[in-house]
CSV table of C-alpha atoms and ligand atoms in Angstrom, one decimal:
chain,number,residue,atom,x,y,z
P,28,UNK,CA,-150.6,-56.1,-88.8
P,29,UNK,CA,-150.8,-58.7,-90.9
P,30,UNK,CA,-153.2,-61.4,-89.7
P,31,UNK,CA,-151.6,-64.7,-91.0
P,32,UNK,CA,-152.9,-67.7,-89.2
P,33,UNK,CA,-152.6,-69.6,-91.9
P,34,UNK,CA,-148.7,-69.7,-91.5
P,35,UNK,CA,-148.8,-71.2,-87.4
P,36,UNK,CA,-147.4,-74.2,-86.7
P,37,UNK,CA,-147.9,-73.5,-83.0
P,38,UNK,CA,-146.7,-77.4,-82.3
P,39,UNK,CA,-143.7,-78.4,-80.5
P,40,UNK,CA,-142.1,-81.8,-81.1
P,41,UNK,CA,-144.2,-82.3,-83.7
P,42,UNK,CA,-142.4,-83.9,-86.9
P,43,UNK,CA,-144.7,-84.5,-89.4
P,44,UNK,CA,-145.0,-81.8,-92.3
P,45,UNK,CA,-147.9,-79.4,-91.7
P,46,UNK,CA,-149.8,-78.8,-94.8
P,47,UNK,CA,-150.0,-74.9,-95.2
P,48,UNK,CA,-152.9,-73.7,-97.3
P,49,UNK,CA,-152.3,-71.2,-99.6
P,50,UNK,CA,-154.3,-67.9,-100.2
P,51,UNK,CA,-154.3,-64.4,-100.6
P,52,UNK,CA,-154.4,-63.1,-96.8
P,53,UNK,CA,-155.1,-59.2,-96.6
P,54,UNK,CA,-153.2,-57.3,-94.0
P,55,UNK,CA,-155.4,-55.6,-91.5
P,56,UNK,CA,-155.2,-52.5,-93.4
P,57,UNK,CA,-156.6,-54.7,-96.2
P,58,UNK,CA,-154.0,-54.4,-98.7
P,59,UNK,CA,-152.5,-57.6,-100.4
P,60,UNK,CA,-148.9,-58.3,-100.2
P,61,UNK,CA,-147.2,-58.9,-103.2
P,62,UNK,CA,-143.5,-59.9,-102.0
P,63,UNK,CA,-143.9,-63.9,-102.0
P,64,UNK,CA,-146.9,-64.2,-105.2
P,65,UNK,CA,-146.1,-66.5,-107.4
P,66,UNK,CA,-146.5,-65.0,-111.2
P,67,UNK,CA,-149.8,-66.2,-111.6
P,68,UNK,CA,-151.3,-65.5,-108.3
P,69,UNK,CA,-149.9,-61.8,-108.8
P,70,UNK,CA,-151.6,-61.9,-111.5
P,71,UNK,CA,-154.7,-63.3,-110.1
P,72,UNK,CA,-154.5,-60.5,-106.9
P,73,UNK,CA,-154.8,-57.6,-110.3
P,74,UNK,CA,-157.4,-59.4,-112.4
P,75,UNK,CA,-159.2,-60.1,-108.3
P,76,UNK,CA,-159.1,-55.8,-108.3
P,77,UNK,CA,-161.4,-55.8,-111.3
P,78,UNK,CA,-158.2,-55.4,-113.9
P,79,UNK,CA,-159.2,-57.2,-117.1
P,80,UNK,CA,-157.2,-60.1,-117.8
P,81,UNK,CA,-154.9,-58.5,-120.8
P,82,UNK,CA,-154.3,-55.3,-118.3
P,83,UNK,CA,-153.4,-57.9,-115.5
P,84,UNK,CA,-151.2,-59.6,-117.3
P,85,UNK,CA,-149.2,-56.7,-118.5
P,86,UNK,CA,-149.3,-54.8,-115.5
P,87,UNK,CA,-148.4,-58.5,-113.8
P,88,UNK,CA,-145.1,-58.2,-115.8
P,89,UNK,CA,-144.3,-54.7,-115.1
P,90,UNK,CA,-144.7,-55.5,-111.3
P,91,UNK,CA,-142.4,-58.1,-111.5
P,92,UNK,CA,-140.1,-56.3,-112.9
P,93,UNK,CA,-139.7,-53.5,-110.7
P,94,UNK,CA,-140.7,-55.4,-107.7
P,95,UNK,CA,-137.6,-58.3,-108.2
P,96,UNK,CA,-135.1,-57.0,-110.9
P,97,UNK,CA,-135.1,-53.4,-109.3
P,98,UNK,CA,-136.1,-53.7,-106.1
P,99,UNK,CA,-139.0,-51.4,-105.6
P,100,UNK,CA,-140.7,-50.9,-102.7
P,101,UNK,CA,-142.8,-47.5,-103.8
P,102,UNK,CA,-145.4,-47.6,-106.5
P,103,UNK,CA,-144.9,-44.1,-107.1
P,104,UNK,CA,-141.1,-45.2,-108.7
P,105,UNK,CA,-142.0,-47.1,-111.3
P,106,UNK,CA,-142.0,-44.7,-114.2
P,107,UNK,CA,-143.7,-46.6,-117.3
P,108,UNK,CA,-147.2,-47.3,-115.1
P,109,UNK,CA,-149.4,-44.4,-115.1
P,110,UNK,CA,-149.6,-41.4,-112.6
P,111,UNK,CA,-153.5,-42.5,-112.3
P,112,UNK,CA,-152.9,-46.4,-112.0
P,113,UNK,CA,-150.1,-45.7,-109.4
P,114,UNK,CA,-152.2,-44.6,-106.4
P,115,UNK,CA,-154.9,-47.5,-107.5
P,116,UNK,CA,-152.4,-49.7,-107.2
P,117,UNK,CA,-151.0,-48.2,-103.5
P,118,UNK,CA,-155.2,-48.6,-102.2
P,119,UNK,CA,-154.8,-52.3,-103.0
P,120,UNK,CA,-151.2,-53.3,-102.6
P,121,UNK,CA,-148.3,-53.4,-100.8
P,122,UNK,CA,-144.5,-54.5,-100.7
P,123,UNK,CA,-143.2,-55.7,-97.8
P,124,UNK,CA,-140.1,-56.2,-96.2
P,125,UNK,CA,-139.0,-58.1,-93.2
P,126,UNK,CA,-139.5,-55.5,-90.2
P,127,UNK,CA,-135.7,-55.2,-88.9
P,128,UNK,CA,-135.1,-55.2,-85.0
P,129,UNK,CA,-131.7,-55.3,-84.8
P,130,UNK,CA,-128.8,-55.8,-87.4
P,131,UNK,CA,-125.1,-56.7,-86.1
P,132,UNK,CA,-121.8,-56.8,-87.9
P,133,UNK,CA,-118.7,-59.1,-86.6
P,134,UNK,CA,-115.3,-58.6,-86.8
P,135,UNK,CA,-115.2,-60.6,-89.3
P,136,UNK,CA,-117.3,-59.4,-91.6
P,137,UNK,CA,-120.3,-61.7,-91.0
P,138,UNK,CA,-123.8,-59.6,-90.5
P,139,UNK,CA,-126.7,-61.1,-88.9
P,140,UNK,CA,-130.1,-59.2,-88.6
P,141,UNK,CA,-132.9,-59.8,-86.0
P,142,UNK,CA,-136.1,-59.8,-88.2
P,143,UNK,CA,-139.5,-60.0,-87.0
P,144,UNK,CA,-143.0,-60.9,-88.7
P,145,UNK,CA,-145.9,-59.0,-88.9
P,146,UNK,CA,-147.1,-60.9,-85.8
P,147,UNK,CA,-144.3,-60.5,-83.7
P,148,UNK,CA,-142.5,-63.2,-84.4
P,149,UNK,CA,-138.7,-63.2,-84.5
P,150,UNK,CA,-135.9,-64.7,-86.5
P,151,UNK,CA,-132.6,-64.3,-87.8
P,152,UNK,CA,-131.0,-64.3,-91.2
P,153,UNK,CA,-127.2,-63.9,-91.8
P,154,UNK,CA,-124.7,-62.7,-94.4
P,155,UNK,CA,-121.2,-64.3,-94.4
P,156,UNK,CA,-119.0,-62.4,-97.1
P,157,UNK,CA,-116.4,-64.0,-98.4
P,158,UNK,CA,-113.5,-63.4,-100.9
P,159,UNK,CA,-115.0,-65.2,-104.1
P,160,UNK,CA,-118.5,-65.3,-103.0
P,161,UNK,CA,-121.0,-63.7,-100.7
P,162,UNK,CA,-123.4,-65.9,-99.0
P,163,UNK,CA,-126.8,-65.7,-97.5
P,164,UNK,CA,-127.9,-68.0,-95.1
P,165,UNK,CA,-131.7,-68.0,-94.9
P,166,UNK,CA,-134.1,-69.0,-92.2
P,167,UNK,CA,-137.4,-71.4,-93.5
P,168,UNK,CA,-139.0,-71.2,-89.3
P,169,UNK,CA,-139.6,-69.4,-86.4
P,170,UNK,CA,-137.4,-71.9,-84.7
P,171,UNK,CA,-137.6,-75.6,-85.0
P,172,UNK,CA,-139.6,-78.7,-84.5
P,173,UNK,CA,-136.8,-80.9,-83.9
P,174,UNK,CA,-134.7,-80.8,-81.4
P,175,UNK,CA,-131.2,-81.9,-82.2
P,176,UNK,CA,-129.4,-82.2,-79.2
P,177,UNK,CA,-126.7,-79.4,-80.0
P,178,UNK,CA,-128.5,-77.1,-82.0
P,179,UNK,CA,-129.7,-74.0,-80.1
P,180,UNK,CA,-132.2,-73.3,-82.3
P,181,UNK,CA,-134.1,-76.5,-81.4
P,182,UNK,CA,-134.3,-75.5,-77.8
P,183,UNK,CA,-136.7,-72.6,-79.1
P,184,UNK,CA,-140.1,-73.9,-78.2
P,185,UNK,CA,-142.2,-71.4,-80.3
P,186,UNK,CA,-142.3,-72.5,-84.3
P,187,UNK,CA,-144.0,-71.1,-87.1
P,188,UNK,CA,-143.2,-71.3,-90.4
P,189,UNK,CA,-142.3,-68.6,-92.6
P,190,UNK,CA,-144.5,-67.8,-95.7
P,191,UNK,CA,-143.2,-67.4,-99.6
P,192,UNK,CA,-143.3,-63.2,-98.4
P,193,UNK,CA,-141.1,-63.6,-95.7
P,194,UNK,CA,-138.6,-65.7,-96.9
P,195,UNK,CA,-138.0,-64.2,-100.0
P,196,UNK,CA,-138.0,-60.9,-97.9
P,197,UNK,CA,-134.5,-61.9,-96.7
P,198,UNK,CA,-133.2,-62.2,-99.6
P,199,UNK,CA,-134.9,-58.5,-100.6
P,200,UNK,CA,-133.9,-57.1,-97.5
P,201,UNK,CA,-129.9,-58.3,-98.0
P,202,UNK,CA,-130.1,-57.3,-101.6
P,203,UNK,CA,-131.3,-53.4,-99.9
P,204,UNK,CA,-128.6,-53.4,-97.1
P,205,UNK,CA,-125.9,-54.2,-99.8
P,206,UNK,CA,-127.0,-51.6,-102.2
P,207,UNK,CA,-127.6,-54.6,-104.7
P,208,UNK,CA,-130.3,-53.0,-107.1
P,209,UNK,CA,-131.2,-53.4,-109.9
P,210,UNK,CA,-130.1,-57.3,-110.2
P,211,UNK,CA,-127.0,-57.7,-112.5
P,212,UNK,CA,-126.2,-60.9,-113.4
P,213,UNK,CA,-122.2,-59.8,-112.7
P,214,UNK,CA,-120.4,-58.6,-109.9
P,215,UNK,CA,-123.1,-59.5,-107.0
P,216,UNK,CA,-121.6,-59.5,-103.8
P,217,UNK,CA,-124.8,-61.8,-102.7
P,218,UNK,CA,-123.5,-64.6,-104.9
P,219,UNK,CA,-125.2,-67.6,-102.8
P,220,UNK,CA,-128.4,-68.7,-100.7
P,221,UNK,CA,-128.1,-72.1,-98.4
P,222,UNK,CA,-131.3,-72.6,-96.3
P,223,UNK,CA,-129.5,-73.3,-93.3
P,224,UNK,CA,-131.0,-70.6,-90.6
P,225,UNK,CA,-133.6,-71.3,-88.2
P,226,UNK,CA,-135.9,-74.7,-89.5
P,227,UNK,CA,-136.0,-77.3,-91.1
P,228,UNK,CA,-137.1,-76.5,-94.7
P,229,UNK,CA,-138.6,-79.7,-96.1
P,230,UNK,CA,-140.9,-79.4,-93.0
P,231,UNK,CA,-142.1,-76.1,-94.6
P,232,UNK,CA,-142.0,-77.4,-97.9
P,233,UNK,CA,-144.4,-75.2,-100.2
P,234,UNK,CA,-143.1,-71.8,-98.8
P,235,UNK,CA,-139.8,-73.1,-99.0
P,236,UNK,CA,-140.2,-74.2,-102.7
P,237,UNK,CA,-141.9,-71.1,-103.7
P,238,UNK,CA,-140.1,-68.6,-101.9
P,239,UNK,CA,-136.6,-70.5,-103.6
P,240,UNK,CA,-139.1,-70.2,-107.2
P,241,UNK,CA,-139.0,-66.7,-107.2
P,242,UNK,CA,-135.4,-66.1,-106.1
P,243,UNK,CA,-134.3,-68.2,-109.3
P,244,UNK,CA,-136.9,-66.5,-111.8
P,245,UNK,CA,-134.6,-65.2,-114.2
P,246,UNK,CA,-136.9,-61.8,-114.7
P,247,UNK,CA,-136.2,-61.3,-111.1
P,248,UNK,CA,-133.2,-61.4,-109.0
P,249,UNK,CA,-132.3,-64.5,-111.1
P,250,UNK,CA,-130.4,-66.4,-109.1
P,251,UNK,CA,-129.3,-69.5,-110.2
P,252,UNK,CA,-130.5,-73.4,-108.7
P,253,UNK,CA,-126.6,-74.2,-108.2
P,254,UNK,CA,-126.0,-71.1,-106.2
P,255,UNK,CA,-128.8,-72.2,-103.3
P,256,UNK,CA,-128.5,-75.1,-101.2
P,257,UNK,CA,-131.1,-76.8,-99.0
P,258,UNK,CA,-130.1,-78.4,-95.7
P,259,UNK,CA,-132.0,-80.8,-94.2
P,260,UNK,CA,-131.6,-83.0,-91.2
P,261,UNK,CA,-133.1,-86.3,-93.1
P,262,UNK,CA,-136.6,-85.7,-93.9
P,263,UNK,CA,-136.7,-88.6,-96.3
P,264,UNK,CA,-140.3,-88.8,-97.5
P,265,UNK,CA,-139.6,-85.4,-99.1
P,266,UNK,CA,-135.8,-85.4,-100.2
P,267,UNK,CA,-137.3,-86.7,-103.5
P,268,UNK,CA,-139.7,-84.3,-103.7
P,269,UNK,CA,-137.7,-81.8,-103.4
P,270,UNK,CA,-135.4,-82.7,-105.8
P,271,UNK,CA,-137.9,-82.8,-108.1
P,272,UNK,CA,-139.6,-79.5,-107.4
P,273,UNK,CA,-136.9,-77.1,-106.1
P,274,UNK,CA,-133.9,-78.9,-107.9
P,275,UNK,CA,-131.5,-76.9,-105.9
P,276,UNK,CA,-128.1,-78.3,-104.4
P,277,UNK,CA,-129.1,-80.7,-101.3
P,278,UNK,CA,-126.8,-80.8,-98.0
P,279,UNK,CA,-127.5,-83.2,-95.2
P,280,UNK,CA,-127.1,-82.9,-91.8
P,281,UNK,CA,-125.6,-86.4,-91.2
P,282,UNK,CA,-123.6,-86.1,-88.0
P,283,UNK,CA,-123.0,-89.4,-86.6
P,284,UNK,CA,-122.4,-92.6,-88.8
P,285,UNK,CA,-124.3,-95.0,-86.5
P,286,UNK,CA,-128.2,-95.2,-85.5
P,287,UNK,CA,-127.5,-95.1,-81.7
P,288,UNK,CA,-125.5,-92.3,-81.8
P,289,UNK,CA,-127.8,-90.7,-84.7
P,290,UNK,CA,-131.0,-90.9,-82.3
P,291,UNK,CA,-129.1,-89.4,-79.7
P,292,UNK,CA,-128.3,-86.2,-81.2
P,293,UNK,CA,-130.4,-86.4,-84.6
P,294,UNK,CA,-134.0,-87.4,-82.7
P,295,UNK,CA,-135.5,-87.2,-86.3
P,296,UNK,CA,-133.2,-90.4,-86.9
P,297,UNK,CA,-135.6,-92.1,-84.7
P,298,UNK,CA,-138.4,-91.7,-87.6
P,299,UNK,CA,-135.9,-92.0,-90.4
P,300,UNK,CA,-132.9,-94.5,-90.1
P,301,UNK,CA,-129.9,-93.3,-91.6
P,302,UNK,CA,-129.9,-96.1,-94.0
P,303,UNK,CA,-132.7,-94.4,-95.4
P,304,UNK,CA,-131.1,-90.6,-95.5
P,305,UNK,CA,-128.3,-92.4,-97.6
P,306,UNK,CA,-130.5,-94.3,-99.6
P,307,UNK,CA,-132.5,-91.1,-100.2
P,308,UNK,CA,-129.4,-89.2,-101.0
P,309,UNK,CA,-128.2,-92.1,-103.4
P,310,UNK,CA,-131.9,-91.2,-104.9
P,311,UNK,CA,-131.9,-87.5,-105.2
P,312,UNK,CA,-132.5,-86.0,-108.6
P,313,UNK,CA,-129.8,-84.4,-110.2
P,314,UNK,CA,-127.2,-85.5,-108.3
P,315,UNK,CA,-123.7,-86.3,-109.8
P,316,UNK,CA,-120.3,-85.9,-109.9
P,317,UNK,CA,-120.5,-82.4,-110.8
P,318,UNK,CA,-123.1,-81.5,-108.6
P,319,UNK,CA,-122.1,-83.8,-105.5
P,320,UNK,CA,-124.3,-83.8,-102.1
P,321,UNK,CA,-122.7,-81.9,-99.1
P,322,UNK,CA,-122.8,-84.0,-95.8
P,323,UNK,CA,-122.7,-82.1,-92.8
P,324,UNK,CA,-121.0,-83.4,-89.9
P,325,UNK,CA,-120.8,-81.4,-86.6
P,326,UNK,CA,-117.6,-82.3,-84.5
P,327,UNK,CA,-118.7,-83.4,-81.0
P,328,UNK,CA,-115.9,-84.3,-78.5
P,329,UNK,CA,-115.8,-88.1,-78.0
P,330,UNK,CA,-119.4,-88.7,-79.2
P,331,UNK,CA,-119.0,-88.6,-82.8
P,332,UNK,CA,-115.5,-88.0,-83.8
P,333,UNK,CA,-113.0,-90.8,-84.0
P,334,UNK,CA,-110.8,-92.4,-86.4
P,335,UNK,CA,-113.6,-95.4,-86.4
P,336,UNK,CA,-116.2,-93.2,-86.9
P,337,UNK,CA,-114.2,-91.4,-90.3
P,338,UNK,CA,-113.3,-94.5,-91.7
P,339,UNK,CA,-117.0,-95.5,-91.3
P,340,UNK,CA,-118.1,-92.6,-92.6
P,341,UNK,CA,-116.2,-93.5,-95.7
P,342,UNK,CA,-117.4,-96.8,-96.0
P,343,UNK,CA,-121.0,-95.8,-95.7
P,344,UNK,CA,-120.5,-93.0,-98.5
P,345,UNK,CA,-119.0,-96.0,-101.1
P,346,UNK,CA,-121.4,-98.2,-99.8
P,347,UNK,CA,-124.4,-95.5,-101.3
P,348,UNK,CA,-122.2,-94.7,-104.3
P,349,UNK,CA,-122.7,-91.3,-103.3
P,350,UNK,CA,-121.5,-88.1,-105.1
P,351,UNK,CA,-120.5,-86.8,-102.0
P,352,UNK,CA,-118.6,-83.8,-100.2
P,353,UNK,CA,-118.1,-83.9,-96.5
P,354,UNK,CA,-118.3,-80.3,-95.0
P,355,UNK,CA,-116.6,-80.6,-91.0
P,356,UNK,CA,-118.5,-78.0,-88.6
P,357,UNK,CA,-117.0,-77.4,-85.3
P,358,UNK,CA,-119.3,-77.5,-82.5
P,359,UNK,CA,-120.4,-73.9,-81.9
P,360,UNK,CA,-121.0,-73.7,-78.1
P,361,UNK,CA,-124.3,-72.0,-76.7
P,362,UNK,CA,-124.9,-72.0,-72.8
P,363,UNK,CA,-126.2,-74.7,-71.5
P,364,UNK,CA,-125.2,-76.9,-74.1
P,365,UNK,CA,-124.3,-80.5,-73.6
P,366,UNK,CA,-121.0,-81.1,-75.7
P,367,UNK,CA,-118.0,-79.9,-76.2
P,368,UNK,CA,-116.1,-79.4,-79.8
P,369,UNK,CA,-113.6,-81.4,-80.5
P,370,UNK,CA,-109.8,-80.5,-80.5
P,371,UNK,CA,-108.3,-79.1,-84.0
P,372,UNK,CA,-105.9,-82.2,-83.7
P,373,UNK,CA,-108.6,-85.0,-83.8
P,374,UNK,CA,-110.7,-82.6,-86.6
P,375,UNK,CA,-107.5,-82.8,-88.9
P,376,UNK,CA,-107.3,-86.3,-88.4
P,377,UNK,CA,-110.8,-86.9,-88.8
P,378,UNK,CA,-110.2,-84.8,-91.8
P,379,UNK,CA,-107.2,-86.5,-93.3
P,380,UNK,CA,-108.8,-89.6,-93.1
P,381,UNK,CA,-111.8,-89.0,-95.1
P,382,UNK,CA,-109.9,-86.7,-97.6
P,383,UNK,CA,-107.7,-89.4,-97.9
P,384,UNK,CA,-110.0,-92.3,-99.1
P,385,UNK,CA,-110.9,-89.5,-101.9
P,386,UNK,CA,-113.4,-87.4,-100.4
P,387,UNK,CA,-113.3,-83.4,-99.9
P,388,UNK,CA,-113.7,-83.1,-96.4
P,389,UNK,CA,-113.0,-79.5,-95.6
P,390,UNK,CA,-113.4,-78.1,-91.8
P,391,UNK,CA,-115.7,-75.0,-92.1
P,392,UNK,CA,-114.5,-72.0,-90.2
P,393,UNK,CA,-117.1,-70.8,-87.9
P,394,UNK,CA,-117.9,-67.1,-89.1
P,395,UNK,CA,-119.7,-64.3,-86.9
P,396,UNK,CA,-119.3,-66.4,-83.4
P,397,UNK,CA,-119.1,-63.1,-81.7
P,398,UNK,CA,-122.3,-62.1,-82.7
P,399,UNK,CA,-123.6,-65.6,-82.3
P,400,UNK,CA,-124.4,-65.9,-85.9
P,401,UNK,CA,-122.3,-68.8,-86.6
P,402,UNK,CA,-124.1,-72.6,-87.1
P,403,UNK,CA,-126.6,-73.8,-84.8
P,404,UNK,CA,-126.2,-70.5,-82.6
P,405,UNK,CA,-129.4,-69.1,-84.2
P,406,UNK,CA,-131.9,-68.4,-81.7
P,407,UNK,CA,-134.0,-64.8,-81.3
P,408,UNK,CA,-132.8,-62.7,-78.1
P,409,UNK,CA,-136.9,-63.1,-77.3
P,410,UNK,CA,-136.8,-66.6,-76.9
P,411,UNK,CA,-134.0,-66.8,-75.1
P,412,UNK,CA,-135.9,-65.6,-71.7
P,413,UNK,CA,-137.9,-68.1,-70.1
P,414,UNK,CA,-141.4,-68.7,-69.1
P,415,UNK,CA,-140.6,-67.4,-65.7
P,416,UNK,CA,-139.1,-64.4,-67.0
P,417,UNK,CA,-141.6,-63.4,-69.3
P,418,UNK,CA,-144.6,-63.9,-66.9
P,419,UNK,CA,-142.4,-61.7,-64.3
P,420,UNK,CA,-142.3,-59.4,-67.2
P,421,UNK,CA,-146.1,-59.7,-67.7
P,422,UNK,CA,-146.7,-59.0,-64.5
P,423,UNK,CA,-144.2,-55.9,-63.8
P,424,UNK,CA,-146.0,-54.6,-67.3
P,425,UNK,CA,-149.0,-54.9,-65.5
P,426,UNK,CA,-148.4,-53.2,-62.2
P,427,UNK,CA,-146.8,-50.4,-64.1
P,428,UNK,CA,-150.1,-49.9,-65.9
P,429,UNK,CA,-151.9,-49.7,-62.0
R,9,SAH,N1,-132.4,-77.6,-90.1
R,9,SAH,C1,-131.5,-77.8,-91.2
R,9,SAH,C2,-130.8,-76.5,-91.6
R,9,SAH,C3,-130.3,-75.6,-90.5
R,9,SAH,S1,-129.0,-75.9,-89.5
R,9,SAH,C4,-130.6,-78.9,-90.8
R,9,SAH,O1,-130.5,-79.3,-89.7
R,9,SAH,O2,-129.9,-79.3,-91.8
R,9,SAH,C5,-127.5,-75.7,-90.5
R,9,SAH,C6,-126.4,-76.7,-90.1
R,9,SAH,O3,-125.8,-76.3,-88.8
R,9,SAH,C7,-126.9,-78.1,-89.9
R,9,SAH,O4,-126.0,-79.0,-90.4
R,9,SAH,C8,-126.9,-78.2,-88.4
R,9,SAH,O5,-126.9,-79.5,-87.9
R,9,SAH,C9,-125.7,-77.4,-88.0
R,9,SAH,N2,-125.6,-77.0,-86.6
R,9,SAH,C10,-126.7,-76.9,-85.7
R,9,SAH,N3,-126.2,-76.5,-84.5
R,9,SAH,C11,-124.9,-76.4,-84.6
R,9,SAH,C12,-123.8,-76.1,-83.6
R,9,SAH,N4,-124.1,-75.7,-82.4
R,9,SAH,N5,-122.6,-76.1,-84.1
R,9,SAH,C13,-122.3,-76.4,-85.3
R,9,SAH,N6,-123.2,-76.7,-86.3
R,9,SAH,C14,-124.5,-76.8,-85.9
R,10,SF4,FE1,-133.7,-77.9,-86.5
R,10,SF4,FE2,-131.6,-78.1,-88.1
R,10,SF4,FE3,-131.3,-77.2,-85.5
R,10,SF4,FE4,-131.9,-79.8,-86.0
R,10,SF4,S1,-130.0,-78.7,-86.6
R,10,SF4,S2,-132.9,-78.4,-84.5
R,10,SF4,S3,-133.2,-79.6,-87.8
R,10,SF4,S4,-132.4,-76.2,-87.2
């Protein structure tokens, strides 16, 4: 058990970034992770063991190498460190993966895996293969703070945020299932990384940016900046930021193209007008033409889908000059959830009218629905009993035990 309080965000509704301290937690059995060190702290957790500096720097290298280009999870494998440094190494170290509970496969190829943290905590990740590319689509949280009014994972009420460890663990852990080692630069079938699972990503914005640091380290899996994409639902104070520091491609979760319908099924829109996301956007570093911004827009029947609402959509995207691509979800239903999609016919005209005026507006096909993996579906078979049932549970637990 790994005892990581300093990854709990145990605070529901609460929208303001936590600042996540950063330091080298043992596990209970007192060995140091290594999955999720940045290259310096790795080095650091050696020359911390009593290496000298010029042994932890070489021995830093040779860890990295096996641990992200090959994939190794034994210390015993890695052939050019010595038979005596090996089990010195195993003492202090470990390196982890994601502890799977359950992994599922859809008929349409789509694969979603129920992970769960050293502390019990669960979430999901999912793999959506396609013909040209294979994608990942990796979770930042234990749930979310915000609760968008047709996202199931919002409705989850515990959140914690994943460390560097276990969000670069996905990616490890998809790279083991698909047989993926050592990391080629050709032929991958795990081709692309959006952070679009359970969270929000800015609001976890270190892990986030380190985790993402080591996926794109080119002496590692090596994957590049303009093959991962960050979603976010408008968390303007650090769309900048994140430019800046992660530079990977940025998607927003826009969704309605006034504030009143916005603060209805955005509630972070309340804090951060839309004008602002779009000035932000217009801001983002990097962004051009060749690397456009994706605005996601979830189709809700006759909340946020009309021919008004399209051509305003258009507007406000020439309005902000924006490099823009406009990515159409269909609502993916959940029970209990308070819209409906809207009908293919009034998507495609939606569609039309935005593709029209010059902008890619494509209608995503929901993948892995079966196996509720597809958008906004995300939310851990745990979580979906409620406080009722799990104090019955408690309490049946309890009898059992006399
Ligand atoms: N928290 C981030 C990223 C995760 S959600 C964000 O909100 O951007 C990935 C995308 O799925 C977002 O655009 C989100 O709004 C959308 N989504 C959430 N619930 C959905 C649902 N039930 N049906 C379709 N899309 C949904
Ligand atoms: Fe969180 Fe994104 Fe879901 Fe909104 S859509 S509740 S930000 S995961």
């Amino acid at each position: 058990m790994q005892t990581a309080p300093a990854f709990s965000m145990p605070i529901p509704g609460h929208i303001d970034p936590v600042p996540v301290p950063r330091a080298l937690v043992p596990r209970s059995d007192g060995r140091i992770d290594l999955l999720g060190l940045s290259k310096p702290d790795l080095r650091m957790a050696l020359e911390t063991s009593q290496l000298d500096p010029k042994q932890a720097k070489l021995r830093a290298k040779q860890l990295w190498h096996w641990i992200y280009n090959r994939g190794v999870t034994d210390f015993s494998l890695m052939t050019d460190i010595s038979k005596t440094m090996q089990p010195w190494l195993e003492q202090r170290f470990t390196i982890s993966r994601p502890q799977v509970v359950e992994a599922q496969v859809s008929t349409d190829g789509t694969r979603k895996w129920l992970l769960r943290t050293d502390d019990g905590n669960d979430y999901e990740m999912v793999f959506i293969p396609d013909a040209d590319r294979g994608t990942l689509c990796v979770s930042s949280q234990v749930g979310c703070t915000l609760n968008c009014r047709f996202c199931h994972t919002g409705t989850m009420r515990l959140v914690r945020n994943l460390s560097p460890s276990e969000i670069v663990g996905q990616v490890m852990l998809a790279r083991d299932a698909l047989g993926e080692w050592p990391s080629q630069p050709e032929g991958r079938m795990l081709t692309n990384i959006v952070m679009m699972g359970m969270g929000e990503p800015l609001y976890n914005f270190d892990n986030v940016r380190d985790g993402l640091k080591i996926v794109m380290d080119g002496d590692g899996i090596g994957l590049s900046r303009r093959r991962i994409t960050l979603s976010t639902s408008g968390v303007v104070p650090l769309m900048a930021r994140a430019g800046e520091e992660i530079s990977v491609n940025l998607a927003v979760s826009l969704h309605a193209v006034t504030n009143e319908i916005r603060d209805e099924i955005v509630p972070i829109n309340r804090k951060y007008k839309l004008e602002e996301v779009l000035q932000a956007c217009a801001d983002y570093p990097g962004a051009n033409n060749a690397r456009r911004i994706t605005f996601e827009y979830v189709m809700l029947k006759d909340k946020n889908d009309s021919d008004a609402d399209a051509r305003e959509l258009v507007r406000l995207l020439k309005l902000y000059d924006l490099p823009a691509k406009v990515n159409l979800i269909p609502f993916n239903p959940w029970p209990g959830a308070p819209y409906e999609c809207s009908t293919p016919e009034r998507i495609k005209a939606f569609s039309n009218i935005v593709f029209d005026a010059g902008i890619s507006a494509p209608v995503r096909t929901p993948r892995g629905r079966d196996i509720d993996a597809a958008c906004g579906q995300l939310k851990t078979a745990s979580e979906k009993k409620t406080r009722a049932e799990l104090d019955r549970l408690a309490e049946e637990k309890q009898a059992a035990l006399g």
